[in-house]
Amino acid sequence: MDRPRHRRRDPQRTGPIRHSGGAWAKGEPWHDPLEPEDDPVSSGVREGYRVIEEQIRRGQRVAQGMDDEPRSRDRYGREHRERRGRRPRPGPEESWPGYDYDVPPRGGSDPFHLLSMPARHLGRLVQEILRQIGSARPDPLRLAGLLFQLQIEAIAELTRLGFSTLGLGSRWGDAFQEDVYRVQHDIDEGVREIEEEEEEGYGEWRDDEPGHGSWDWRGIPGAPAVIHASVPIPVYVESHESTEIVLDLPPGSHLQSLEVEPPLAVGTAEPPAPAFEAEFVDLADGPVILRVEVPRDLPAGLYPRRIVTSATGEPVGTLTVQVGTIPKPSSKTPRKVSPKPRPRAEKP
Amino acid sequence: MRAARPAPPIRVAIVGGGCAGITAAFELTRPEHQGRFAVTVYQQGWRLGGKGASGRGEHGRIEEHGLHVWMGFYENAFRLLREGYAELGRDPEADPLAGWRDAFFPSPRIGLTEEREDGGWDDWTALFPPMPGLPGDPLTLENPFSVSSYLVHAARLLATVIESARRRQGTSAGEGSGVPRPSALAPEAILENLARLVRYGHLATLVGLAEAVRGLGVLFGAWSRRPPGRGTEATVLRTLENVTRSATRLLSELARGDGELRRVWGIVDLLLAVIRGVLRFGLITDPRGFDAVDDYEFRDWLALNGASRATLESAFLRGVCYDQMFAYEDGDPERPRTSAGQALRTLLRLLFTYRGALFWKMRAGMGDVVFAPFYEVLLRRGVRFEFFHRLEALRLAPEGQPSPGERPWVESLEMAVQATVRSGKPPYKPLVDVGGLPCWPARPDYGQLADGQRLKAEGWDPESFWDRREVERKTLRVGKDFDFVVLAVGLGAIPTVAGGLVARDRRWRRLVDNVKTVETGAFQLWLQKNVAALGWPGAEGITLTGFVKPFDTWADMTHLLREECWPPERAPRSLAYFCGSLKSPPELPGRDDLGYPAARRKAARQEAVGFLDHYAGHLWPRAVRPGGGFRWELLVPPGAERPAGPERFDTQYWTANVNPSDRYTLSLPGTAKDRISPLDNTYDNLTVAGDWTACGFVVGCVEAAVISGRLAAHALSGRPRLEDVVGFDHP
Ligand SMILES: Cc1cc2nc3c(=O)[nH]c(=O)nc-3n(C[C@H](O)[C@H](O)[C@H](O)COP(=O)(O)OP(=O)(O)OC[C@H]3O[C@@H](n4cnc5c(N)ncnc54)[C@H](O)[C@@H]3O)c2cc1C
């Protein structure tokens, strides 16, 4: 049968997006047309990637932490208090597409800034390294970051002293070499131990069931946080347990100065209920961030708090922190992870 | 009231049933399209598969175009494969190779071989650890294809490699010296040591390097969301230079005289050059991605970025980036050439994005485990297959015919019908049953063809470019026989079948002039002994590359024997595949050069026989006689005849892949821009598919072909969405 000729529509584009991030940066989650969106396996895997994302973010935080080093946590608070009353500067309007919990760029946060930093805070750095090594669940990424920082500081110091940086070891003779090795060995062992633990999880060959061997949760270290924020405020989480954080604020409301209300008193005679710490911090040369810290002893559960304006105390939104671990499926049976509702962690 | 008549389906003619054409057919007939497209696949000869075709010969012998393995990063190819098998719905209890995991198995090892100064050869095997997930699993929010992610991975790998080098050399002074474990060590002692360490700057030694690189990884990680500014890159580069200088000095000294360490060092050096090059050339932020360095030859580019001569000549680089990609211009071993941009993209994807295993091997021929299942699924979906249809000419509407604003279009497809089915028998049924598995035969089923016995007697080869026998001509017309065309033939066939396009369109001229192909050769040996008995000291099932040209790759494919059906008393013990690019004339031979294929086949045989006589002994010391020369009696002939000497080779299988369409597509420097995209809309009803197209992944492989097929489907139907073509958007 003869028919009029079909014409094609112009394609949306004719080549790949090659710059960093590609179409992913547009924030459309990778969607498998044949996999129902709520399929437990794919959402489990999706969650897995979020966790990885969080790990990267932690690395980023380490790097940023290096930059913010002069501002100790106390100082954060103090600066914040000093700034209260001033209108916080708006964060970048555009949230990080697809990663609503992500850290937007801000001036001065360049982690490599460090490379030209003069040597300082060595004591604190060393202490932090020790704390990490000694802690029950050291974070290898953080540890590596700290070690690197230590190295940078050493390089900076040497540079200041007029030596070229690396490649210097031999000039100092072998007397110190042993110390170097010994200490480094200790640290390495610690890191390796942690990594081996992780890798046991990764390395296991899953030959059982096609299609289900997609992710092994046991390989994922640290305490992941999944963050949903309705406004573009970076959320920094410090927690030993996995958390899910929902920051619910109406659009634009983050442009004013905000506070997280203390937990509501249950009864006057009761001791104060355990709570997470949270505060909005206005960084000197960047946006406002929300810092959330979950104390070690906070039991698994759901912790809602109100957000109010600093000026009038009027409630504008909520911050909900759910503390609990992501379930660990057995590697033998096909994984059935249902992220909704998220199962609570049993506290040891 | 009369119901509205549904729109008649859009008729799509797909010419060529290789990976690309079959993918396009699969995408266009997805149930989601609700029958919007009526697809016909036109294929010369009797089988699908093209460069990936295989056939069953005597005793079900699997005979292939060459060795095929799939890489663990073939996300699109595996995704489709898995969907195909799911739809096929074979019974795991009753059917052989019922699921995709039955059909493919992980192969995490790659063997490399390296010539020593004394002329001997050293082998080594690199084991790539299993990675989470399986290829084709859904990807979610995290983008694995970013330069930052690659840098993180590269840094991690470096740290591991340096660490293992250090351990190997026993330089960990603390080891065995009774140093308490960190947690048990008094904090003050560590503190004191660390303070001293910092004071004297002794981190600048090998022990510090691993950490430095690890730290680089953390910093690279911080880039994953926020590309660094140029200044930052310069600072990191400086740090990297320092790391490299220390590493070079220490490791290369250690490595001298230690083969294992030397190889490790080769990989470190390669990765450092890659990282340095990525930073120096600003590839993190360049909108062209890795195409920004497409004009460079990969080894030149690595040298520019400080790779040592030893690294440039290492077996790892040669094996993985050249031999496996047949990357020798005109098949000349003296001219290894591949684009830096494309090699970089492939290498990083290969090393850092594979899931499950680095390689996946097939349990039967690629035709059996890939093309037969797809053929069955597509048949069920209503796709029509026209075998023995060879496109002779794709004709555009005459110039000047499109009115202003209108695009030119394909007016007709002229087909040579190579054979017809005996009356009362159509359509041609192409598959045969081998041990319960539907397979392609190695030759047409003459019994189904009109005049079949004559064709057989005449030695007719409908896959040969030079065999022009045909029974009739058919002209398919736009609007009558087709609406859209997907041109999915191999690149080498384009000048012949689309001469009009090439003459009229400068871009098509550049495509055929600049994007080169190369002939390949392969042979398979069925042997009386297993590899251990032949003297191979390593593991069974090895794929070894970097060996003598032209057959630089050997794979132990003994696992395939289970799928063949030899009489027990004659069953071979092992099956070896050899493969490589053949030195070939730069110009495609003419169609009237009738003696060409036979001459090339003869030359390939000679090469193979010489190769076995001279070099097989290195791989299999017990396969050669004490005085030298291959023990031909090891070869198992399928028939009763048992010729002695090199004549025994003739009972085995070998091929010189010289048909223009079967030539392997190279990625020579500076040619990515000359390719044509399946998304190109210059011709209203024409799109292209094949590993030679500008499909984003510009490398001759199954994944590229599959991506191109998906893009061709997108061009016609808007589906799959470009974001769903995994890794199309890639630096
Ligand atoms: C020896 C060898 C080994 C390889 N090993 C690997 C490997 O290990 N891993 C990997 O990923 N890739 C490998 N490749 C590359 C891989 O095979 C190809 O990239 C892929 O198969 C290309 O698919 P395609 O559909 O683009 O083209 P093709 O497979 O060439 O398909 C083109 C189709 O068009 C048909 N055709 C041609 N002309 C006409 C005509 N005039 N009329 C009708 N039909 C026509 C052909 O018969 C064929 O069916 C290898 C290639 C070779 C040659």
XYZ file of C-alpha atoms in Angstrom, chain A residues 1-35 39 42-43 45-50 52-53 56 59-60 62-64 66 96 98-99 101-106 109-116 122-123 126-127 129-130 133-134 140-141 143-145 147-148 150-155 157-158 161 164-173 176-193 195-196 202-216, chain B residues 8-11 30 32 79 82-83 100-101 106 130-134 137-148 156 163 166-167 171-175 177 179-183 185 187 190-191 193-205 207-209 211-212 214-216 218-228 232 235-236 239 242-243 245-246 249 284-291 345 355-357 360 406-407 409 478-481 483-484 677-687 694 696-698 714-716 721-726 728-731:
278
model
C 0.000 0.000 0.000
C 1.417 3.408 -0.935
C 1.324 5.927 1.843
C 2.494 9.473 2.299
C 6.060 9.587 3.415
C 6.682 9.526 7.150
C 8.766 12.325 8.511
C 10.873 12.196 11.578
C 10.782 14.767 14.248
C 14.060 16.484 15.000
C 15.802 14.706 17.817
C 16.246 16.595 21.054
C 19.986 16.431 20.376
C 22.332 14.538 18.147
C 25.268 13.851 20.425
C 26.133 12.830 23.924
C 26.604 15.284 26.739
C 30.268 14.982 27.428
C 30.921 17.511 30.114
C 31.287 16.282 33.626
C 28.110 14.781 34.895
C 26.337 14.574 31.556
C 22.625 14.069 31.633
C 22.923 12.897 35.184
C 23.510 16.431 36.221
C 20.040 17.204 35.017
C 18.825 15.293 37.961
C 16.580 12.809 36.306
C 17.033 9.654 38.215
C 18.067 6.771 36.051
C 14.855 5.089 35.310
C 14.562 1.650 33.925
C 11.505 1.627 31.699
C 10.868 -2.002 32.401
C 11.506 -2.026 36.083
C 10.320 -2.515 42.805
C 15.728 -1.447 42.333
C 14.805 0.889 45.129
C 19.921 -0.549 44.804
C 18.936 3.079 44.505
C 19.288 3.371 48.230
C 22.664 1.706 47.937
C 23.826 4.414 45.597
C 22.505 7.051 47.926
C 27.683 5.690 48.383
C 26.735 9.226 47.573
C 31.457 10.723 48.866
C 34.844 12.727 51.914
C 33.801 16.119 50.708
C 36.427 15.974 55.325
C 37.921 18.134 52.656
C 35.710 21.005 53.619
C 40.022 20.865 56.478
C 21.964 20.409 43.221
C 18.866 15.182 41.544
C 20.780 15.300 44.735
C 20.828 16.771 49.827
C 23.965 17.795 48.127
C 26.460 20.446 48.996
C 26.291 23.408 46.677
C 29.486 25.204 45.821
C 30.503 28.016 48.001
C 35.414 25.864 50.296
C 37.915 24.597 47.784
C 39.479 21.652 49.490
C 42.755 22.214 47.710
C 43.108 25.543 49.283
C 44.751 23.473 51.902
C 47.733 22.749 49.823
C 49.038 26.222 50.401
C 48.948 19.429 64.183
C 48.076 18.474 67.678
C 46.917 13.887 65.451
C 44.361 13.622 68.177
C 43.532 10.520 63.910
C 44.002 8.736 67.197
C 41.835 4.706 65.104
C 40.680 4.039 68.595
C 38.390 4.864 56.710
C 37.556 7.712 54.375
C 40.985 8.598 58.385
C 42.520 8.716 54.950
C 41.469 12.333 54.666
C 46.232 11.388 57.055
C 46.367 13.213 53.835
C 48.626 15.570 57.937
C 50.822 15.000 54.974
C 49.813 18.267 53.415
C 50.632 20.089 56.567
C 53.987 18.417 56.692
C 54.658 19.386 53.131
C 55.892 23.129 56.729
C 58.786 21.745 54.787
C 61.470 25.656 55.669
C 61.323 20.818 48.107
C 58.397 18.727 49.150
C 58.302 15.025 48.566
C 61.363 13.026 47.760
C 63.042 14.422 50.772
C 63.134 11.351 52.920
C 66.638 10.279 52.160
C 68.104 13.606 53.223
C 67.159 12.911 56.737
C 69.065 9.716 56.878
C 64.050 8.379 61.463
C 63.035 5.990 58.815
C 62.191 3.328 61.294
C 59.917 5.598 63.227
C 58.241 6.637 60.079
C 57.661 3.089 59.057
C 56.523 2.009 62.438
C 53.974 4.715 62.887
C 52.786 4.492 59.371
C 52.590 0.759 59.726
C 50.374 1.106 62.757
C 48.069 3.399 60.948
C 48.124 1.312 57.810
C 47.270 -1.783 59.760
C 44.307 -0.006 61.230
C 43.133 1.180 57.859
C 43.749 -2.178 56.294
C 41.847 -3.931 58.999
C 39.130 -2.109 54.684
C 39.443 -5.828 54.857
C 32.218 -6.710 48.611
C 34.378 -9.550 47.611
C 31.914 -12.300 48.073
C 31.012 -13.784 44.767
C 27.304 -13.948 44.358
C 26.581 -16.550 41.873
C 23.213 -17.528 43.146
C 20.384 -15.711 41.570
C 20.522 -13.760 38.376
C 19.285 -10.265 38.710
C 19.362 -10.200 42.448
C 23.024 -10.174 43.143
C 23.142 -6.480 42.666
C 24.427 -5.061 45.879
C 25.877 -6.228 49.068
C -1.345 1.620 10.201
C 2.012 0.617 11.623
C 5.129 2.385 10.461
C 7.173 -0.027 8.354
C 8.853 -3.388 22.638
C 5.211 -0.417 25.049
C 20.541 -5.173 29.894
C 18.744 -10.110 30.208
C 15.475 -8.746 28.928
C 21.367 -15.411 30.767
C 23.470 -16.515 33.699
C 32.328 -14.492 34.764
C 34.559 -9.253 41.528
C 32.722 -5.980 41.777
C 29.308 -5.430 43.284
C 26.324 -6.016 41.113
C 25.906 -7.589 37.736
C 21.493 -4.206 36.816
C 19.571 -0.977 37.057
C 21.700 2.031 37.781
C 20.205 4.624 39.991
C 21.140 8.044 41.167
C 24.861 7.764 41.270
C 26.652 8.448 38.014
C 29.485 5.960 37.609
C 30.676 7.641 34.437
C 32.255 10.822 35.720
C 35.879 11.791 35.474
C 35.972 12.440 39.201
C 42.418 3.879 45.092
C 50.768 -0.838 49.153
C 55.635 -2.159 49.668
C 54.448 -5.260 51.397
C 59.721 -2.533 53.789
C 57.162 -2.357 56.523
C 59.750 -2.143 59.212
C 57.146 -2.692 61.847
C 56.174 -6.032 60.474
C 58.892 -6.415 65.107
C 54.811 -3.431 67.337
C 51.479 -3.488 69.107
C 48.301 -3.090 67.118
C 47.130 0.470 66.856
C 44.308 0.125 69.273
C 49.383 1.064 71.362
C 48.136 6.897 72.500
C 51.692 7.225 68.670
C 51.298 10.867 69.348
C 55.899 9.260 66.935
C 53.513 11.144 64.755
C 54.756 14.430 66.029
C 58.286 13.412 65.187
C 57.147 12.176 61.875
C 55.590 15.439 61.046
C 58.461 17.435 62.370
C 60.970 15.750 60.151
C 58.839 15.415 57.106
C 59.458 11.748 56.678
C 56.101 11.165 55.116
C 57.867 11.768 51.871
C 58.820 8.159 51.466
C 55.234 4.475 53.048
C 53.685 7.882 52.759
C 52.934 7.498 49.098
C 48.441 7.411 51.907
C 49.107 10.385 49.703
C 44.626 7.538 48.986
C 44.211 11.109 50.108
C 44.168 12.228 46.509
C 39.391 11.573 48.865
C 40.007 14.911 47.257
C 39.021 13.666 43.835
C 35.880 12.425 45.500
C 35.129 15.962 46.513
C 35.068 16.866 42.835
C 32.286 14.552 42.020
C 29.778 17.328 42.450
C 31.860 20.355 41.967
C 34.460 20.507 39.253
C 37.535 22.230 40.537
C 43.065 23.803 41.953
C 47.935 22.484 42.703
C 46.871 18.879 42.542
C 51.218 17.262 44.330
C 55.760 14.963 43.665
C 54.042 11.715 44.346
C 58.720 11.531 41.453
C 58.954 9.705 44.746
C 62.426 6.664 42.189
C 37.373 17.171 33.849
C 35.664 20.269 32.628
C 36.164 20.150 28.870
C 32.741 20.099 27.213
C 34.124 17.700 24.617
C 35.010 15.200 27.312
C 37.709 12.757 26.253
C 37.057 13.604 22.622
C 37.255 6.187 27.706
C 30.180 -5.119 37.474
C 30.536 -8.715 38.466
C 33.597 -9.705 36.493
C 32.153 -12.508 30.698
C 12.220 19.402 3.072
C 14.935 16.917 3.861
C 15.001 10.889 1.829
C 9.309 4.113 0.237
C 5.637 4.419 1.093
C 4.999 1.005 -0.419
C 7.418 -1.417 1.189
C 8.682 4.006 5.657
C 11.961 4.132 7.539
C 25.331 9.647 14.505
C 22.245 7.449 14.522
C 20.516 10.593 15.794
C 21.539 12.567 12.703
C 18.416 13.718 10.931
C 19.806 14.814 7.582
C 17.796 12.187 5.734
C 14.204 12.109 6.652
C 13.650 8.386 6.742
C 17.167 7.057 7.257
C 19.119 6.308 10.372
C 28.974 8.289 16.364
C 29.027 8.072 21.988
C 31.211 5.047 22.623
C 33.451 5.086 19.623
C 15.333 6.517 19.615
C 15.738 8.437 16.379
C 12.593 6.832 14.992
C 15.102 8.065 26.251
C 18.664 9.196 25.736
C 19.176 9.292 29.486
C 18.315 5.609 29.557
C 20.989 4.658 27.067
C 23.519 3.879 29.724
C 25.818 7.531 26.149
C 26.294 10.709 28.111
C 29.832 10.188 29.159
C 32.898 12.366 29.242
